[in-house]
PDB file of C-alpha atoms (C1' of nucleotides) in Angstrom:
ATOM      1  CA  MET A   1     -61.401  21.479  89.189  1.00  0.00           C
ATOM      2  CA  THR A   2     -61.235  18.853  91.926  1.00  0.00           C
ATOM      3  CA  VAL A   3     -59.526  19.504  95.246  1.00  0.00           C
ATOM      4  CA  LEU A   4     -59.405  17.927  98.669  1.00  0.00           C
ATOM      5  CA  LEU A   5     -61.987  19.496 100.952  1.00  0.00           C
ATOM      6  CA  GLY A   6     -62.336  18.007 104.401  1.00  0.00           C
ATOM      7  CA  GLY A   7     -60.171  15.127 103.237  1.00  0.00           C
ATOM      8  CA  ALA A   8     -62.417  14.185 100.296  1.00  0.00           C
ATOM      9  CA  PRO A   9     -62.139  15.090  96.601  1.00  0.00           C
ATOM     10  CA  ARG A  10     -64.681  17.818  95.802  1.00  0.00           C
ATOM     11  CA  VAL A  11     -65.400  19.669  92.583  1.00  0.00           C
ATOM     12  CA  LEU A  12     -64.981  23.437  92.594  1.00  0.00           C
ATOM     13  CA  ARG A  13     -66.505  25.423  89.742  1.00  0.00           C
ATOM     14  CA  PHE A  14     -65.212  28.922  89.153  1.00  0.00           C
ATOM     15  CA  THR A  15     -67.095  31.600  87.249  1.00  0.00           C
ATOM     16  CA  ALA A  16     -66.082  35.201  86.689  1.00  0.00           C
ATOM     17  CA  GLU A  17     -68.624  38.006  86.428  1.00  0.00           C
ATOM     18  CA  GLY A  18     -66.909  41.324  85.880  1.00  0.00           C
ATOM     19  CA  ALA A  19     -64.466  41.749  88.741  1.00  0.00           C
ATOM     20  CA  THR A  20     -66.199  39.104  90.870  1.00  0.00           C
ATOM     21  CA  LEU A  21     -65.052  35.510  91.133  1.00  0.00           C
ATOM     22  CA  ALA A  22     -67.681  32.998  92.221  1.00  0.00           C
ATOM     23  CA  VAL A  23     -66.937  29.515  93.572  1.00  0.00           C
ATOM     24  CA  GLU A  24     -69.607  26.844  93.266  1.00  0.00           C
ATOM     25  CA  ILE A  25     -69.384  23.516  95.145  1.00  0.00           C
ATOM     26  CA  PRO A  26     -71.950  20.916  94.104  1.00  0.00           C
ATOM     27  CA  GLY A  27     -73.433  18.992  97.037  1.00  0.00           C
ATOM     28  CA  ARG A  28     -73.631  19.657 100.748  1.00  0.00           C
ATOM     29  CA  THR A  29     -70.832  21.667 102.358  1.00  0.00           C
ATOM     30  CA  SER A  30     -69.983  22.709 105.869  1.00  0.00           C
ATOM     31  CA  HIS A  31     -69.068  26.263 106.813  1.00  0.00           C
ATOM     32  CA  ALA A  32     -65.445  25.175 107.270  1.00  0.00           C
ATOM     33  CA  GLU A  33     -65.400  23.623 103.809  1.00  0.00           C
ATOM     34  CA  ARG A  34     -66.745  26.815 102.216  1.00  0.00           C
ATOM     35  CA  GLU A  35     -64.091  28.817 104.044  1.00  0.00           C
ATOM     36  CA  ARG A  36     -61.432  26.432 102.813  1.00  0.00           C
ATOM     37  CA  ALA A  37     -62.791  26.629  99.247  1.00  0.00           C
ATOM     38  CA  GLU A  38     -62.525  30.419  99.321  1.00  0.00           C
ATOM     39  CA  SER A  39     -58.990  30.151 100.647  1.00  0.00           C
ATOM     40  CA  ILE A  40     -58.101  27.733  97.839  1.00  0.00           C
ATOM     41  CA  ALA A  41     -59.643  30.024  95.215  1.00  0.00           C
ATOM     42  CA  ARG A  42     -57.609  32.950  96.528  1.00  0.00           C
ATOM     43  CA  ARG A  43     -54.494  30.836  96.400  1.00  0.00           C
ATOM     44  CA  ILE A  44     -55.103  29.393  92.919  1.00  0.00           C
ATOM     45  CA  PHE A  45     -55.872  32.746  91.314  1.00  0.00           C
ATOM     46  CA  ARG A  46     -53.297  34.433  93.543  1.00  0.00           C
ATOM     47  CA  LEU A  47     -55.726  37.184  94.485  1.00  0.00           C
ATOM     48  CA  GLU A  48     -53.526  38.476  97.310  1.00  0.00           C
ATOM     49  CA  ASP A  49     -50.707  39.220  94.896  1.00  0.00           C
ATOM     50  CA  ASP A  50     -50.466  42.989  94.457  1.00  0.00           C
ATOM     51  CA  LEU A  51     -49.160  43.634  90.955  1.00  0.00           C
ATOM     52  CA  ALA A  52     -50.001  47.357  90.950  1.00  0.00           C
ATOM     53  CA  PRO A  53     -46.381  48.441  91.507  1.00  0.00           C
ATOM     54  CA  PHE A  54     -45.297  46.167  88.672  1.00  0.00           C
ATOM     55  CA  TYR A  55     -47.907  47.605  86.301  1.00  0.00           C
ATOM     56  CA  ALA A  56     -46.877  51.135  87.328  1.00  0.00           C
ATOM     57  CA  ALA A  57     -43.295  50.323  86.360  1.00  0.00           C
ATOM     58  CA  LEU A  58     -44.455  49.023  82.961  1.00  0.00           C
ATOM     59  CA  GLU A  59     -45.884  52.370  81.867  1.00  0.00           C
ATOM     60  CA  GLY A  60     -44.264  53.209  78.549  1.00  0.00           C
ATOM     61  CA  ASP A  61     -42.392  49.891  78.466  1.00  0.00           C
ATOM     62  CA  ALA A  62     -41.863  48.944  74.816  1.00  0.00           C
ATOM     63  CA  ASP A  63     -42.038  45.175  75.468  1.00  0.00           C
ATOM     64  CA  LEU A  64     -44.405  44.804  78.371  1.00  0.00           C
ATOM     65  CA  ALA A  65     -46.779  47.770  78.584  1.00  0.00           C
ATOM     66  CA  TRP A  66     -49.498  45.483  77.212  1.00  0.00           C
ATOM     67  CA  ALA A  67     -49.347  43.447  80.431  1.00  0.00           C
ATOM     68  CA  ARG A  68     -50.799  46.358  82.439  1.00  0.00           C
ATOM     69  CA  CYS A  69     -54.296  45.135  81.501  1.00  0.00           C
ATOM     70  CA  GLY A  70     -53.981  42.559  84.289  1.00  0.00           C
ATOM     71  CA  ALA A  71     -51.570  39.923  82.976  1.00  0.00           C
ATOM     72  CA  GLY A  72     -49.103  38.061  85.147  1.00  0.00           C
ATOM     73  CA  ARG A  73     -51.369  36.391  87.684  1.00  0.00           C
ATOM     74  CA  MET A  74     -49.940  32.923  87.220  1.00  0.00           C
ATOM     75  CA  LEU A  75     -52.200  30.029  88.127  1.00  0.00           C
ATOM     76  CA  ALA A  76     -51.063  28.147  91.239  1.00  0.00           C
ATOM     77  CA  SER A  77     -52.160  24.968  92.996  1.00  0.00           C
ATOM     78  CA  ALA A  78     -54.358  24.609  96.052  1.00  0.00           C
ATOM     79  CA  THR A  79     -51.307  23.983  98.243  1.00  0.00           C
ATOM     80  CA  VAL A  80     -47.601  24.767  98.158  1.00  0.00           C
ATOM     81  CA  PHE A  81     -46.957  21.049  98.541  1.00  0.00           C
ATOM     82  CA  GLU A  82     -48.783  20.435  95.274  1.00  0.00           C
ATOM     83  CA  ASP A  83     -46.852  23.197  93.513  1.00  0.00           C
ATOM     84  CA  VAL A  84     -43.545  21.719  94.666  1.00  0.00           C
ATOM     85  CA  VAL A  85     -44.397  18.166  93.609  1.00  0.00           C
ATOM     86  CA  ARG A  86     -45.796  19.250  90.251  1.00  0.00           C
ATOM     87  CA  THR A  87     -42.682  21.304  89.595  1.00  0.00           C
ATOM     88  CA  ILE A  88     -40.391  18.380  90.414  1.00  0.00           C
ATOM     89  CA  CYS A  89     -42.402  16.443  87.825  1.00  0.00           C
ATOM     90  CA  THR A  90     -41.380  18.992  85.175  1.00  0.00           C
ATOM     91  CA  THR A  91     -37.645  18.495  85.701  1.00  0.00           C
ATOM     92  CA  ASN A  92     -35.389  16.699  83.263  1.00  0.00           C
ATOM     93  CA  CYS A  93     -38.135  15.152  81.172  1.00  0.00           C
ATOM     94  CA  ALA A  94     -40.461  15.869  78.271  1.00  0.00           C
ATOM     95  CA  TRP A  95     -43.788  17.602  78.923  1.00  0.00           C
ATOM     96  CA  SER A  96     -45.611  14.377  78.031  1.00  0.00           C
ATOM     97  CA  ALA A  97     -43.829  12.657  80.919  1.00  0.00           C
ATOM     98  CA  THR A  98     -44.862  15.457  83.263  1.00  0.00           C
ATOM     99  CA  GLU A  99     -48.493  14.984  82.253  1.00  0.00           C
ATOM    100  CA  ARG A 100     -48.229  11.226  82.759  1.00  0.00           C
ATOM    101  CA  MET A 101     -46.699  11.503  86.232  1.00  0.00           C
ATOM    102  CA  ILE A 102     -49.184  14.097  87.442  1.00  0.00           C
ATOM    103  CA  GLY A 103     -52.045  12.172  85.866  1.00  0.00           C
ATOM    104  CA  ALA A 104     -51.052   9.146  87.932  1.00  0.00           C
ATOM    105  CA  LEU A 105     -50.807  11.230  91.113  1.00  0.00           C
ATOM    106  CA  VAL A 106     -54.262  12.715  90.576  1.00  0.00           C
ATOM    107  CA  GLN A 107     -55.679   9.273  89.884  1.00  0.00           C
ATOM    108  CA  LEU A 108     -54.184   8.094  93.169  1.00  0.00           C
ATOM    109  CA  GLY A 109     -55.908  11.013  94.878  1.00  0.00           C
ATOM    110  CA  GLY A 110     -59.291  10.021  93.464  1.00  0.00           C
ATOM    111  CA  GLY A 111     -59.453  12.987  91.088  1.00  0.00           C
ATOM    112  CA  ALA A 112     -57.787  15.516  93.380  1.00  0.00           C
ATOM    113  CA  PHE A 113     -54.077  15.984  93.913  1.00  0.00           C
ATOM    114  CA  PRO A 114     -53.216  13.705  96.848  1.00  0.00           C
ATOM    115  CA  ALA A 115     -52.365  15.074 100.278  1.00  0.00           C
ATOM    116  CA  PRO A 116     -48.891  14.525 101.749  1.00  0.00           C
ATOM    117  CA  GLU A 117     -50.377  11.928 104.114  1.00  0.00           C
ATOM    118  CA  GLN A 118     -51.487   9.751 101.220  1.00  0.00           C
ATOM    119  CA  LEU A 119     -48.213  10.080  99.299  1.00  0.00           C
ATOM    120  CA  ALA A 120     -46.176   9.319 102.401  1.00  0.00           C
ATOM    121  CA  ALA A 121     -48.254   6.178 102.975  1.00  0.00           C
ATOM    122  CA  THR A 122     -47.914   5.004  99.370  1.00  0.00           C
ATOM    123  CA  PRO A 123     -45.155   2.405  98.793  1.00  0.00           C
ATOM    124  CA  GLU A 124     -42.134   3.373  96.694  1.00  0.00           C
ATOM    125  CA  ARG A 125     -43.149   0.662  94.270  1.00  0.00           C
ATOM    126  CA  TRP A 126     -46.197   2.672  93.221  1.00  0.00           C
ATOM    127  CA  PHE A 127     -44.084   5.723  92.343  1.00  0.00           C
ATOM    128  CA  SER A 128     -41.754   3.751  90.108  1.00  0.00           C
ATOM    129  CA  GLU A 129     -44.095   1.144  88.644  1.00  0.00           C
ATOM    130  CA  LYS A 130     -47.392   3.025  88.297  1.00  0.00           C
ATOM    131  CA  ALA A 131     -46.438   6.710  88.120  1.00  0.00           C
ATOM    132  CA  ARG A 132     -43.155   5.899  86.314  1.00  0.00           C
ATOM    133  CA  MET A 133     -41.483   8.746  88.167  1.00  0.00           C
ATOM    134  CA  GLY A 134     -38.008   7.231  88.130  1.00  0.00           C
ATOM    135  CA  TYR A 135     -35.571   8.843  90.538  1.00  0.00           C
ATOM    136  CA  ARG A 136     -38.143  11.572  91.308  1.00  0.00           C
ATOM    137  CA  GLY A 137     -40.312   9.106  93.259  1.00  0.00           C
ATOM    138  CA  PRO A 138     -38.096   8.916  96.352  1.00  0.00           C
ATOM    139  CA  TYR A 139     -37.702  12.728  96.307  1.00  0.00           C
ATOM    140  CA  VAL A 140     -41.457  13.316  96.299  1.00  0.00           C
ATOM    141  CA  ARG A 141     -42.122  10.620  98.870  1.00  0.00           C
ATOM    142  CA  GLU A 142     -39.422  12.010 101.151  1.00  0.00           C
ATOM    143  CA  ILE A 143     -40.903  15.519 100.949  1.00  0.00           C
ATOM    144  CA  ALA A 144     -44.347  14.097 101.757  1.00  0.00           C
ATOM    145  CA  ARG A 145     -42.906  12.193 104.717  1.00  0.00           C
ATOM    146  CA  ARG A 146     -41.222  15.307 106.088  1.00  0.00           C
ATOM    147  CA  VAL A 147     -44.475  17.253 105.844  1.00  0.00           C
ATOM    148  CA  VAL A 148     -46.409  14.504 107.600  1.00  0.00           C
ATOM    149  CA  HIS A 149     -43.729  14.090 110.249  1.00  0.00           C
ATOM    150  CA  GLY A 150     -44.035  17.783 110.999  1.00  0.00           C
ATOM    151  CA  ASP A 151     -40.483  18.924 110.368  1.00  0.00           C
ATOM    152  CA  LEU A 152     -41.413  20.592 107.075  1.00  0.00           C
ATOM    153  CA  ASP A 153     -44.164  23.198 106.758  1.00  0.00           C
ATOM    154  CA  LEU A 154     -44.359  24.180 103.094  1.00  0.00           C
ATOM    155  CA  GLU A 155     -47.500  26.276 103.540  1.00  0.00           C
ATOM    156  CA  ARG A 156     -45.425  28.567 105.741  1.00  0.00           C
ATOM    157  CA  LEU A 157     -43.643  29.695 102.570  1.00  0.00           C
ATOM    158  CA  LEU A 158     -46.743  31.597 101.433  1.00  0.00           C
ATOM    159  CA  PRO A 159     -46.127  35.365 101.299  1.00  0.00           C
ATOM    160  CA  GLN A 160     -48.800  35.992 103.931  1.00  0.00           C
ATOM    161  CA  HIS A 161     -46.398  34.581 106.512  1.00  0.00           C
ATOM    162  CA  GLY A 162     -43.930  37.337 105.791  1.00  0.00           C
ATOM    163  CA  MET A 163     -40.808  35.309 105.086  1.00  0.00           C
ATOM    164  CA  HIS A 164     -38.016  37.047 103.242  1.00  0.00           C
ATOM    165  CA  ALA A 165     -37.575  35.925  99.622  1.00  0.00           C
ATOM    166  CA  ASP A 166     -34.056  34.686 100.403  1.00  0.00           C
ATOM    167  CA  GLU A 167     -35.349  32.475 103.206  1.00  0.00           C
ATOM    168  CA  VAL A 168     -38.054  31.025 100.968  1.00  0.00           C
ATOM    169  CA  GLU A 169     -35.508  30.260  98.270  1.00  0.00           C
ATOM    170  CA  GLU A 170     -33.192  28.627 100.788  1.00  0.00           C
ATOM    171  CA  ALA A 171     -36.021  26.478 102.142  1.00  0.00           C
ATOM    172  CA  LEU A 172     -37.003  25.350  98.649  1.00  0.00           C
ATOM    173  CA  LEU A 173     -33.429  24.561  97.600  1.00  0.00           C
ATOM    174  CA  ALA A 174     -33.094  22.409 100.716  1.00  0.00           C
ATOM    175  CA  LEU A 175     -35.790  20.046  99.378  1.00  0.00           C
ATOM    176  CA  PRO A 176     -34.639  16.910  97.557  1.00  0.00           C
ATOM    177  CA  GLY A 177     -35.210  17.287  93.829  1.00  0.00           C
ATOM    178  CA  VAL A 178     -35.506  21.072  93.991  1.00  0.00           C
ATOM    179  CA  GLY A 179     -32.686  23.031  92.373  1.00  0.00           C
ATOM    180  CA  PRO A 180     -32.383  26.557  90.946  1.00  0.00           C
ATOM    181  CA  TYR A 181     -34.977  26.028  88.209  1.00  0.00           C
ATOM    182  CA  ALA A 182     -37.602  24.441  90.466  1.00  0.00           C
ATOM    183  CA  ALA A 183     -37.064  26.991  93.244  1.00  0.00           C
ATOM    184  CA  ALA A 184     -37.538  29.898  90.823  1.00  0.00           C
ATOM    185  CA  HIS A 185     -40.637  28.258  89.376  1.00  0.00           C
ATOM    186  CA  VAL A 186     -42.301  27.622  92.741  1.00  0.00           C
ATOM    187  CA  MET A 187     -41.411  31.112  93.923  1.00  0.00           C
ATOM    188  CA  GLN A 188     -43.208  32.655  90.955  1.00  0.00           C
ATOM    189  CA  LEU A 189     -46.303  30.682  91.942  1.00  0.00           C
ATOM    190  CA  LEU A 190     -45.955  31.838  95.537  1.00  0.00           C
ATOM    191  CA  GLY A 191     -45.788  35.480  94.507  1.00  0.00           C
ATOM    192  CA  TYR A 192     -42.049  36.065  94.820  1.00  0.00           C
ATOM    193  CA  HIS A 193     -41.390  37.418  91.347  1.00  0.00           C
ATOM    194  CA  GLU A 194     -37.696  38.274  91.292  1.00  0.00           C
ATOM    195  CA  LEU A 195     -36.014  35.041  90.206  1.00  0.00           C
ATOM    196  CA  LEU A 196     -35.943  34.149  86.502  1.00  0.00           C
ATOM    197  CA  ILE A 197     -37.099  30.677  85.512  1.00  0.00           C
ATOM    198  CA  LEU A 198     -34.178  29.472  83.402  1.00  0.00           C
ATOM    199  CA  ASP A 199     -34.577  26.099  81.740  1.00  0.00           C
ATOM    200  CA  SER A 200     -34.405  24.344  78.385  1.00  0.00           C
ATOM    201  CA  TRP A 201     -37.668  25.981  77.277  1.00  0.00           C
ATOM    202  CA  THR A 202     -37.158  29.557  78.470  1.00  0.00           C
ATOM    203  CA  ARG A 203     -33.560  29.910  77.261  1.00  0.00           C
ATOM    204  CA  PRO A 204     -34.184  29.182  73.550  1.00  0.00           C
ATOM    205  CA  THR A 205     -37.493  31.037  73.693  1.00  0.00           C
ATOM    206  CA  TYR A 206     -35.657  34.101  74.974  1.00  0.00           C
ATOM    207  CA  LEU A 207     -33.127  33.867  72.134  1.00  0.00           C
ATOM    208  CA  ARG A 208     -35.916  33.598  69.575  1.00  0.00           C
ATOM    209  CA  LYS A 209     -37.908  36.516  70.972  1.00  0.00           C
ATOM    210  CA  SER A 210     -34.914  38.791  71.428  1.00  0.00           C
ATOM    211  CA  LYS A 211     -33.366  37.716  68.105  1.00  0.00           C
ATOM    212  CA  LYS A 212     -30.058  37.003  69.839  1.00  0.00           C
ATOM    213  CA  LYS A 213     -27.719  34.219  68.798  1.00  0.00           C
ATOM    214  CA  GLN A 214     -26.678  33.396  72.329  1.00  0.00           C
ATOM    215  CA  ALA A 215     -26.979  34.734  75.853  1.00  0.00           C
ATOM    216  CA  LYS A 216     -25.543  33.513  79.134  1.00  0.00           C
ATOM    217  CA  ASP A 217     -27.882  33.274  82.099  1.00  0.00           C
ATOM    218  CA  SER A 218     -26.096  36.173  83.727  1.00  0.00           C
ATOM    219  CA  THR A 219     -26.674  38.284  80.618  1.00  0.00           C
ATOM    220  CA  ILE A 220     -30.379  37.472  80.590  1.00  0.00           C
ATOM    221  CA  ARG A 221     -30.654  38.332  84.278  1.00  0.00           C
ATOM    222  CA  ARG A 222     -28.944  41.648  83.661  1.00  0.00           C
ATOM    223  CA  ALA A 223     -31.369  42.444  80.851  1.00  0.00           C
ATOM    224  CA  PHE A 224     -34.292  42.086  83.257  1.00  0.00           C
ATOM    225  CA  ALA A 225     -32.658  43.506  86.376  1.00  0.00           C
ATOM    226  CA  LYS A 226     -34.353  46.859  85.713  1.00  0.00           C
ATOM    227  CA  TYR A 227     -37.649  45.275  86.773  1.00  0.00           C
ATOM    228  CA  GLY A 228     -36.276  44.796  90.278  1.00  0.00           C
ATOM    229  CA  ARG A 229     -38.296  42.406  92.431  1.00  0.00           C
ATOM    230  CA  PHE A 230     -40.543  41.682  89.435  1.00  0.00           C
ATOM    231  CA  ALA A 231     -37.690  40.676  87.105  1.00  0.00           C
ATOM    232  CA  GLY A 232     -38.751  37.034  86.942  1.00  0.00           C
ATOM    233  CA  LEU A 233     -42.350  37.905  86.140  1.00  0.00           C
ATOM    234  CA  ALA A 234     -41.224  40.384  83.474  1.00  0.00           C
ATOM    235  CA  PHE A 235     -39.072  37.644  81.937  1.00  0.00           C
ATOM    236  CA  TRP A 236     -41.997  35.216  81.927  1.00  0.00           C
ATOM    237  CA  LEU A 237     -44.385  37.731  80.346  1.00  0.00           C
ATOM    238  CA  TYR A 238     -41.764  38.605  77.749  1.00  0.00           C
ATOM    239  CA  LEU A 239     -41.491  34.912  76.813  1.00  0.00           C
ATOM    240  CA  THR A 240     -45.233  34.271  76.782  1.00  0.00           C
ATOM    241  CA  SER A 241     -46.452  37.529  75.237  1.00  0.00           C
ATOM    242  CA  HIS A 242     -47.734  35.648  72.195  1.00  0.00           C
ATOM    243  CA  TRP A 243     -50.063  33.638  74.470  1.00  0.00           C
ATOM    244  CA  HIS A 244     -51.937  36.860  75.183  1.00  0.00           C
ATOM    245  CA  GLU A 245     -52.315  38.164  71.662  1.00  0.00           C
ATOM    246  CA  GLU A 246     -56.064  37.461  71.391  1.00  0.00           C
ATOM    247  CA  GLU A 247     -56.842  39.368  74.561  1.00  0.00           C
ATOM    248  CA  ARG A 248     -54.719  42.252  73.416  1.00  0.00           C
ATOM    249  CA  ASP A 249     -56.314  42.407  69.990  1.00  0.00           C
ATOM    250  CA  ALA A 250     -59.761  42.243  71.527  1.00  0.00           C
ATOM    251  CA  GLY A 251     -58.808  45.124  73.807  1.00  0.00           C
ATOM    252  CA  ASN A 252     -60.974  43.731  76.580  1.00  0.00           C
ATOM    253  CA  GLY A 253     -58.463  44.171  79.365  1.00  0.00           C
ATOM    254  CA  PHE A 254     -59.369  45.850  82.615  1.00  0.00           C
ATOM    255  CA  HIS A 255     -57.411  48.065  84.957  1.00  0.00           C
ATOM    256  CA  PRO A 256     -57.401  46.736  88.512  1.00  0.00           C
TER     257      PRO A 256
ATOM    258  C1'  DC B   1     -30.976  -1.203  67.301  1.00  0.00           C
ATOM    259  C1'  DG B   2     -28.100   2.672  69.920  1.00  0.00           C
ATOM    260  C1'  DT B   3     -27.775   7.515  71.115  1.00  0.00           C
ATOM    261  C1'  DC B   4     -29.581  11.727  72.509  1.00  0.00           C
ATOM    262  C1'  DC B   5     -32.161  14.636  75.330  1.00  0.00           C
ATOM    263  C1'  DA B   6     -36.439  16.788  77.283  1.00  0.00           C
ATOM    264  C1'  DG B   7     -39.343  22.952  80.943  1.00  0.00           C
ATOM    265  C1'  DG B   8     -32.535  19.540  86.128  1.00  0.00           C
ATOM    266  C1'  DT B   9     -30.573  17.886  90.348  1.00  0.00           C
ATOM    267  C1'  DC B  10     -27.221  15.542  93.112  1.00  0.00           C
ATOM    268  C1'  DT B  11     -22.740  14.067  94.345  1.00  0.00           C
ATOM    269  C1'  DA B  12     -17.962  14.147  94.060  1.00  0.00           C
ATOM    270  C1'  DC B  13     -14.185  16.197  93.069  1.00  0.00           C
TER     271       DC B  13
ATOM    272  C1'  DG C   1     -17.261  28.362  93.593  1.00  0.00           C
ATOM    273  C1'  DG C   2     -17.371  25.775  89.366  1.00  0.00           C
ATOM    274  C1'  DT C   3     -17.662  21.518  86.536  1.00  0.00           C
ATOM    275  C1'  DA C   4     -18.193  16.247  85.152  1.00  0.00           C
ATOM    276  C1'  DG C   5     -21.101  12.153  85.387  1.00  0.00           C
ATOM    277  C1'  DA C   6     -24.855   9.706  86.782  1.00  0.00           C
ATOM    278  C1'  DC C   7     -29.666   9.475  86.941  1.00  0.00           C
ATOM    279  C1'  DC C   8     -35.447   7.199  85.584  1.00  0.00           C
ATOM    280  C1'  DT C   9     -38.243   7.532  81.600  1.00  0.00           C
ATOM    281  C1'  DG C  10     -39.791   7.481  76.877  1.00  0.00           C
ATOM    282  C1'  DG C  11     -40.121   9.788  72.503  1.00  0.00           C
ATOM    283  C1'  DA C  12     -37.279  11.363  68.482  1.00  0.00           C
ATOM    284  C1'  DC C  13     -33.805  10.505  65.590  1.00  0.00           C
ATOM    285  C1'  DG C  14     -29.804   8.277  62.971  1.00  0.00           C
ATOM    286  C1'  DC C  15     -27.822   4.068  61.419  1.00  0.00           C
TER     287       DC C  15
END
DNA sequence: CGTCCAGGTCTAC
DNA sequence: GGTAGACCTGGACGC
């Protein structure tokens, strides 16, 4: 994948050998850039996220015991800013529109997702006319401007900074264009796994999987409350279990 | 052609 | 605190 390293788009190649993840960067790199690349890899693959307590709780779980092989490490972006903007681009539109908007953003960034500085400096016209982001454009641009201006530090929301989940949620909900769905989605990527991602895809998928005719959000939440601070992740794995069927059949999971 | 709505959010009651 | 309408866009659908 391509990310910004020292302000320039650089290709990172990831390869896994057993339990080791290697990062390859074609071309010359400085020590600082290699450090940053490792930091990005840790963030993307969410290596700091300790799922052991979650897996322990899944022992004997009829629906989710399969996930103990190492499932649930959702792929994140290089920065929280990128996760927030991408998530806003999933709201109230078809998936094809999301791909188009993010494709335009990445093109603007020269192959990498653009930094807040670049988005803040890009005229509103570009968001509406080129990226076709509609009313989302001003939201994204405003968030970028706040980051650049210094009164918004999204990277501070990473779990390593020790903020309480409630504070993180409050900070996300305060962003223009971020509501309950987007906040829950970004929090999953950050490693706060309690909130359920409830939207027009997860709701019907839950009904189909659980063979229910209907279920209010509060009912769904109650059904997953037993997973405690991992309720949201349990919900997500329940909905996506069929994505993992090949790995399960192959039985090639590992136990971290 | 018009209407609806898709991996929602905001504002105004 | 809960709900109605508006909101960009574009693909799917009915007429």
